[in-house]
Amino acid sequence: MSVRIKVLDEILNHGLRPWLDHNSLDEIFYSKFHSLKEYRSRHPLQFEIKFERPFDNKTKYYNLLIRNAIKSHFDTIYEAMVEDRNENLIHYYLNDILNKRLKTHLKDLGKLLKEKDFTLSYIDPKNTSYQLDQVHKANTFIMQLLKIALMQLYLEVQETFKEWVNDEFIVEDFYTQLLNEPIPDKLPIKKNEIIEVEPEPSLRPKANLKEKPIQFYSFFYKQYNTNPDKLQDLWVSLKHNNFIHPDTHLSSFKKIFSGTEINTPITWTGLPSDLYYFIKRIHTDLKLVEYLKLKIWEVTVICFVDENGQPFQRNQFRSLKRPNLTGDKIDNIVNLLK
């Protein structure tokens, strides 16, 4: 597989270059802009562009075209890579899209911006001395936005598949390593913030001060006594999908959902992010097990060890997120407990 970024490439190297004669007149973009619909992402983006507003038909058209391209190209890249969930292939694809394509495009664009004098000062709304040359101003807007779009697409792919990325880029690196530009005071890209709030526990009578604090030894599946076969289905599915060790005994597996003290933790053979998301789904999202307050990760490290038999560290789960490659699969597995 070789993923193309056709639209962005056309703007940089081919027929959509804004300074070409057939793209020079603003009037021809009126109908183009009004016929161009906003693209709806199939997979949410994690970064956001902060850029100047478009000011004529041409910049409005290219603004929407470029922003659509970021979303559509990312969807294509994501779906192509998820389809081939093979570590060697993923490394190959990442090298192709990040290093061979996006980094090369950014280097070429950095040179072009200097050659054609597409500097940000031309589109600074506070700078009125550049208002006469509207054509050059529009072309500058488009190529500067293209620069940020290439950066965003790089960051989206990198963030989604960061477990396979060795040399992680931050926004400042694009300026110092690829564009040879000074780092701006205000960066044009920021990561969207996702705030997760712990659910409120159900109200319970206050404990007597003399009582000992409640000890949590394992999870308690709410249907443990009424539908135990669902735990067997879960056990089969987790083994089949290589999330737990194939030699895991059913009795040991059921024990970690009994709410009682356990002696044999389960060997988790998936990634830590897979375990994080599995626990988050059964505990926080779907509430299939009894609520553990803030003890959720303390109980997790009691019940599970990694594939080398080593205990997990509860703090390592706090920064993890839904795994992009296995999230849907885990959702389907967890649904067996409903």
XYZ file of C-alpha atoms in Angstrom:
338
model
C 0.000 0.000 0.000
C 1.107 3.521 -0.759
C -1.272 6.159 0.553
C -1.573 9.252 -1.618
C -2.325 12.736 -0.350
C -3.611 13.783 -3.733
C -5.336 17.106 -3.038
C -2.518 18.562 -0.958
C -0.005 17.349 -3.536
C -2.008 18.979 -6.350
C -1.920 22.336 -4.543
C 1.815 22.116 -3.949
C 3.055 20.594 -7.190
C 0.394 20.368 -9.877
C -2.791 21.835 -11.319
C -4.175 23.371 -8.139
C -1.187 25.667 -7.607
C -2.930 28.984 -6.895
C -0.535 31.176 -8.914
C -1.178 29.373 -12.213
C -3.011 31.415 -14.843
C -6.156 29.292 -14.785
C -6.360 29.787 -10.993
C -5.671 33.507 -10.935
C -9.127 35.120 -11.224
C -11.131 35.378 -8.031
C -14.473 35.336 -9.884
C -14.112 31.750 -11.102
C -14.039 30.493 -7.523
C -17.463 31.843 -6.567
C -19.379 28.886 -8.000
C -16.633 26.441 -7.009
C -16.845 27.500 -3.385
C -20.631 27.330 -3.223
C -20.710 23.873 -4.790
C -18.029 22.462 -2.471
C -19.525 20.712 0.558
C -17.841 20.222 3.894
C -16.384 16.735 4.328
C -17.599 14.777 7.335
C -14.855 12.805 9.042
C -15.329 9.122 9.692
C -12.609 9.285 12.348
C -12.295 12.307 14.666
C -9.250 14.547 14.453
C -7.193 15.298 17.547
C -5.674 18.619 16.476
C -7.078 21.983 15.458
C -5.728 24.689 13.146
C -5.721 28.330 14.239
C -5.437 30.502 11.136
C -6.649 33.753 9.599
C -10.134 33.887 8.085
C -10.423 33.699 4.283
C -11.254 37.028 2.646
C -12.376 36.389 -0.961
C -13.876 33.649 -3.138
C -10.528 32.078 -3.928
C -9.325 31.846 -0.341
C -12.738 30.608 0.834
C -12.614 27.815 -1.734
C -9.056 26.752 -0.959
C -9.656 27.056 2.779
C -12.519 24.545 2.631
C -10.719 22.364 0.087
C -7.609 22.073 2.263
C -9.524 21.456 5.481
C -11.604 18.795 3.741
C -8.409 17.201 2.450
C -6.937 16.891 5.941
C -9.984 14.935 7.087
C -10.400 12.777 3.987
C -6.689 11.955 3.715
C -6.556 11.002 7.395
C -9.592 8.728 6.995
C -7.912 6.995 4.059
C -4.608 6.564 5.891
C -6.252 5.335 9.091
C -8.477 2.777 7.383
C -5.690 1.465 5.171
C -3.371 0.928 8.137
C -5.982 -0.596 10.424
C -6.904 -3.065 7.697
C -3.340 -4.439 7.789
C -2.699 -4.767 11.507
C 0.830 -6.061 11.155
C 3.646 -4.372 13.038
C 6.152 -4.544 10.180
C 3.634 -3.215 7.683
C 2.592 -0.397 10.012
C 6.229 0.679 10.374
C 6.536 0.608 6.590
C 3.382 2.657 6.059
C 4.374 5.214 8.696
C 7.773 5.678 7.096
C 6.109 6.128 3.709
C 3.515 8.697 4.758
C 5.447 10.597 7.444
C 9.016 10.589 6.169
C 8.806 10.110 2.414
C 5.716 12.202 1.768
C 4.817 14.712 4.458
C 8.344 15.652 5.522
C 9.424 15.944 1.889
C 6.407 18.099 1.050
C 7.128 20.383 3.991
C 10.769 20.815 2.982
C 9.747 21.619 -0.593
C 7.065 24.008 0.603
C 9.503 25.784 2.912
C 11.738 26.548 -0.073
C 8.776 27.626 -2.203
C 7.484 30.064 0.408
C 10.832 31.850 0.349
C 11.232 31.770 -3.443
C 7.808 33.299 -4.068
C 7.848 35.595 -1.044
C 4.728 34.037 0.488
C 5.437 35.483 3.926
C 2.848 35.743 6.682
C 3.134 39.525 6.741
C 1.067 39.661 3.532
C -1.979 38.208 5.293
C -1.578 39.941 8.639
C -4.928 41.761 9.087
C -3.172 44.482 11.077
C -0.764 45.230 8.243
C -2.515 47.463 5.696
C 0.518 48.129 3.502
C -0.047 44.900 1.564
C -3.682 45.483 0.665
C -3.035 46.515 -2.967
C -1.745 43.174 -4.280
C -4.772 41.015 -3.542
C -3.656 38.195 -5.842
C -0.357 37.727 -4.033
C -2.119 38.047 -0.700
C -4.575 35.279 -1.645
C -1.800 32.988 -2.883
C 0.120 33.579 0.336
C -2.941 32.686 2.403
C -3.391 29.421 0.505
C 0.209 28.257 0.683
C 0.609 29.192 4.340
C -2.573 27.265 5.143
C -1.250 24.324 3.122
C 1.876 24.371 5.278
C -0.157 24.072 8.461
C -2.396 21.409 6.907
C 0.607 19.199 6.142
C 1.782 19.677 9.711
C -1.633 18.763 11.099
C -1.936 15.642 8.964
C 1.505 14.543 10.168
C 0.508 15.069 13.808
C -2.818 13.263 13.371
C -1.138 10.163 11.948
C 1.678 10.286 14.490
C -0.688 10.626 17.452
C -2.976 7.853 16.258
C -0.142 5.383 15.732
C 2.304 6.748 18.302
C 3.039 3.282 19.671
C 4.917 2.639 16.420
C 6.583 6.057 16.035
C 10.204 6.256 17.176
C 11.062 9.895 16.431
C 8.100 11.923 17.657
C 7.666 15.420 16.230
C 6.207 18.408 18.043
C 4.977 21.534 16.257
C 8.219 23.423 16.872
C 10.210 20.687 15.106
C 8.540 21.429 11.785
C 9.925 24.961 11.842
C 13.442 24.099 12.977
C 14.011 20.838 11.095
C 11.963 21.078 7.901
C 10.879 24.641 7.113
C 13.929 26.546 8.364
C 11.648 29.230 9.768
C 11.614 30.927 13.162
C 9.153 29.407 15.607
C 6.106 31.722 15.829
C 5.067 33.221 19.143
C 1.639 31.632 18.777
C 1.676 28.139 17.328
C -0.950 27.605 14.603
C -1.897 24.098 15.746
C -3.090 22.896 19.110
C -4.232 19.541 20.387
C -7.877 19.247 21.326
C -8.336 18.764 25.037
C -10.511 15.872 26.174
C -11.560 16.109 29.793
C -12.724 12.882 31.359
C -14.749 13.182 34.534
C -15.000 10.352 37.000
C -18.665 9.370 37.439
C -20.272 10.263 40.721
C -20.638 7.233 42.973
C -24.105 6.384 44.196
C -24.979 7.955 47.522
C -24.372 5.676 50.457
C -24.682 6.201 54.205
C -21.542 7.581 55.784
C -19.388 4.881 57.276
C -18.914 4.717 61.001
C -15.566 6.253 61.866
C -14.619 3.097 63.729
C -15.192 0.913 60.685
C -12.189 -0.285 58.705
C -11.867 1.059 55.142
C -13.365 -1.186 52.493
C -10.792 -3.473 50.869
C -11.178 -4.222 47.158
C -9.573 -7.475 46.058
C -11.060 -7.893 42.581
C -13.854 -6.685 40.331
C -17.410 -7.806 40.974
C -19.439 -8.496 37.847
C -23.029 -7.482 38.556
C -24.404 -10.573 36.797
C -21.885 -12.919 38.418
C -24.586 -14.951 40.177
C -27.342 -14.669 37.569
C -25.499 -14.997 34.224
C -22.126 -16.694 34.831
C -22.059 -18.003 31.238
C -21.390 -14.467 30.025
C -18.038 -14.543 31.806
C -17.201 -17.756 29.977
C -18.045 -16.071 26.657
C -15.804 -13.159 27.627
C -12.984 -15.562 28.557
C -13.227 -17.326 25.184
C -13.282 -14.078 23.219
C -10.330 -12.503 25.050
C -8.246 -15.621 24.428
C -9.327 -15.851 20.797
C -8.305 -12.225 20.194
C -4.948 -12.622 21.981
C -5.711 -10.294 24.876
C -5.142 -12.899 27.609
C -2.794 -15.881 27.716
C -4.168 -18.965 25.922
C -3.478 -21.138 28.998
C -5.699 -19.005 31.244
C -8.019 -21.241 33.298
C -11.695 -20.346 33.355
C -11.857 -20.671 37.131
C -8.999 -18.176 37.570
C -10.598 -15.821 35.084
C -13.983 -15.874 36.812
C -12.271 -15.277 40.144
C -11.149 -11.756 39.154
C -14.828 -10.845 38.654
C -16.019 -12.391 41.919
C -15.232 -9.497 44.250
C -13.168 -11.828 46.430
C -9.449 -12.055 47.096
C -7.492 -13.683 44.272
C -4.321 -15.752 44.272
C -3.637 -16.073 40.549
C -3.644 -12.892 38.437
C -4.525 -13.110 34.752
C -1.735 -12.693 32.197
C -2.701 -9.867 29.839
C -0.996 -10.361 26.462
C -2.400 -7.268 24.776
C -0.967 -3.772 25.067
C -1.356 -1.706 28.266
C -3.665 0.624 26.321
C -5.872 -2.375 25.484
C -6.159 -3.285 29.167
C -6.843 0.336 30.085
C -9.690 0.563 27.603
C -11.122 -2.843 28.546
C -11.317 -1.850 32.227
C -12.629 1.617 31.417
C -15.445 0.115 29.360
C -16.608 -2.458 31.921
C -16.191 -0.152 34.922
C -16.612 3.506 34.035
C -18.561 3.540 30.770
C -20.961 0.598 30.944
C -20.892 0.028 34.730
C -20.954 -3.749 34.314
C -18.929 -4.204 37.507
C -19.389 -2.630 40.914
C -18.043 0.903 41.200
C -14.587 0.970 42.825
C -14.268 4.695 43.406
C -10.637 5.655 42.828
C -9.428 2.096 43.418
C -10.061 1.043 39.825
C -6.393 0.869 38.797
C -5.282 -0.515 42.144
C -7.617 -3.460 41.582
C -6.497 -3.741 37.952
C -2.856 -4.297 38.920
C -3.969 -6.901 41.465
C -5.944 -8.833 38.861
C -3.616 -8.616 35.846
C 0.093 -9.004 35.056
C 1.842 -8.421 31.737
C 2.909 -11.170 29.339
C 6.254 -11.469 31.154
C 4.529 -12.028 34.477
C 5.484 -8.563 35.704
C 2.943 -6.396 37.546
C 1.542 -3.296 35.898
C 2.019 0.077 37.567
C -1.306 1.710 38.341
C -0.031 5.187 37.436
C 0.736 4.090 33.881
C -2.966 3.769 33.073
C -3.842 7.372 33.860
C -2.289 8.797 30.681
C -3.539 6.108 28.288
C -6.351 6.480 25.775
C -8.624 4.363 23.627
C -6.417 2.248 21.317
C -7.184 3.116 17.715
C -6.373 -0.280 16.274
C -8.183 -2.473 18.804
C -10.809 -0.173 20.304
C -13.682 -1.468 18.168
C -12.690 -5.065 18.846
C -12.651 -4.460 22.609
C -16.056 -2.768 22.386
C -17.496 -5.889 20.755
C -15.897 -8.172 23.339
C -17.174 -6.141 26.287
C -20.686 -6.215 24.842
C -20.751 -9.931 25.691
C -21.195 -8.945 29.343
C -24.288 -6.811 28.808
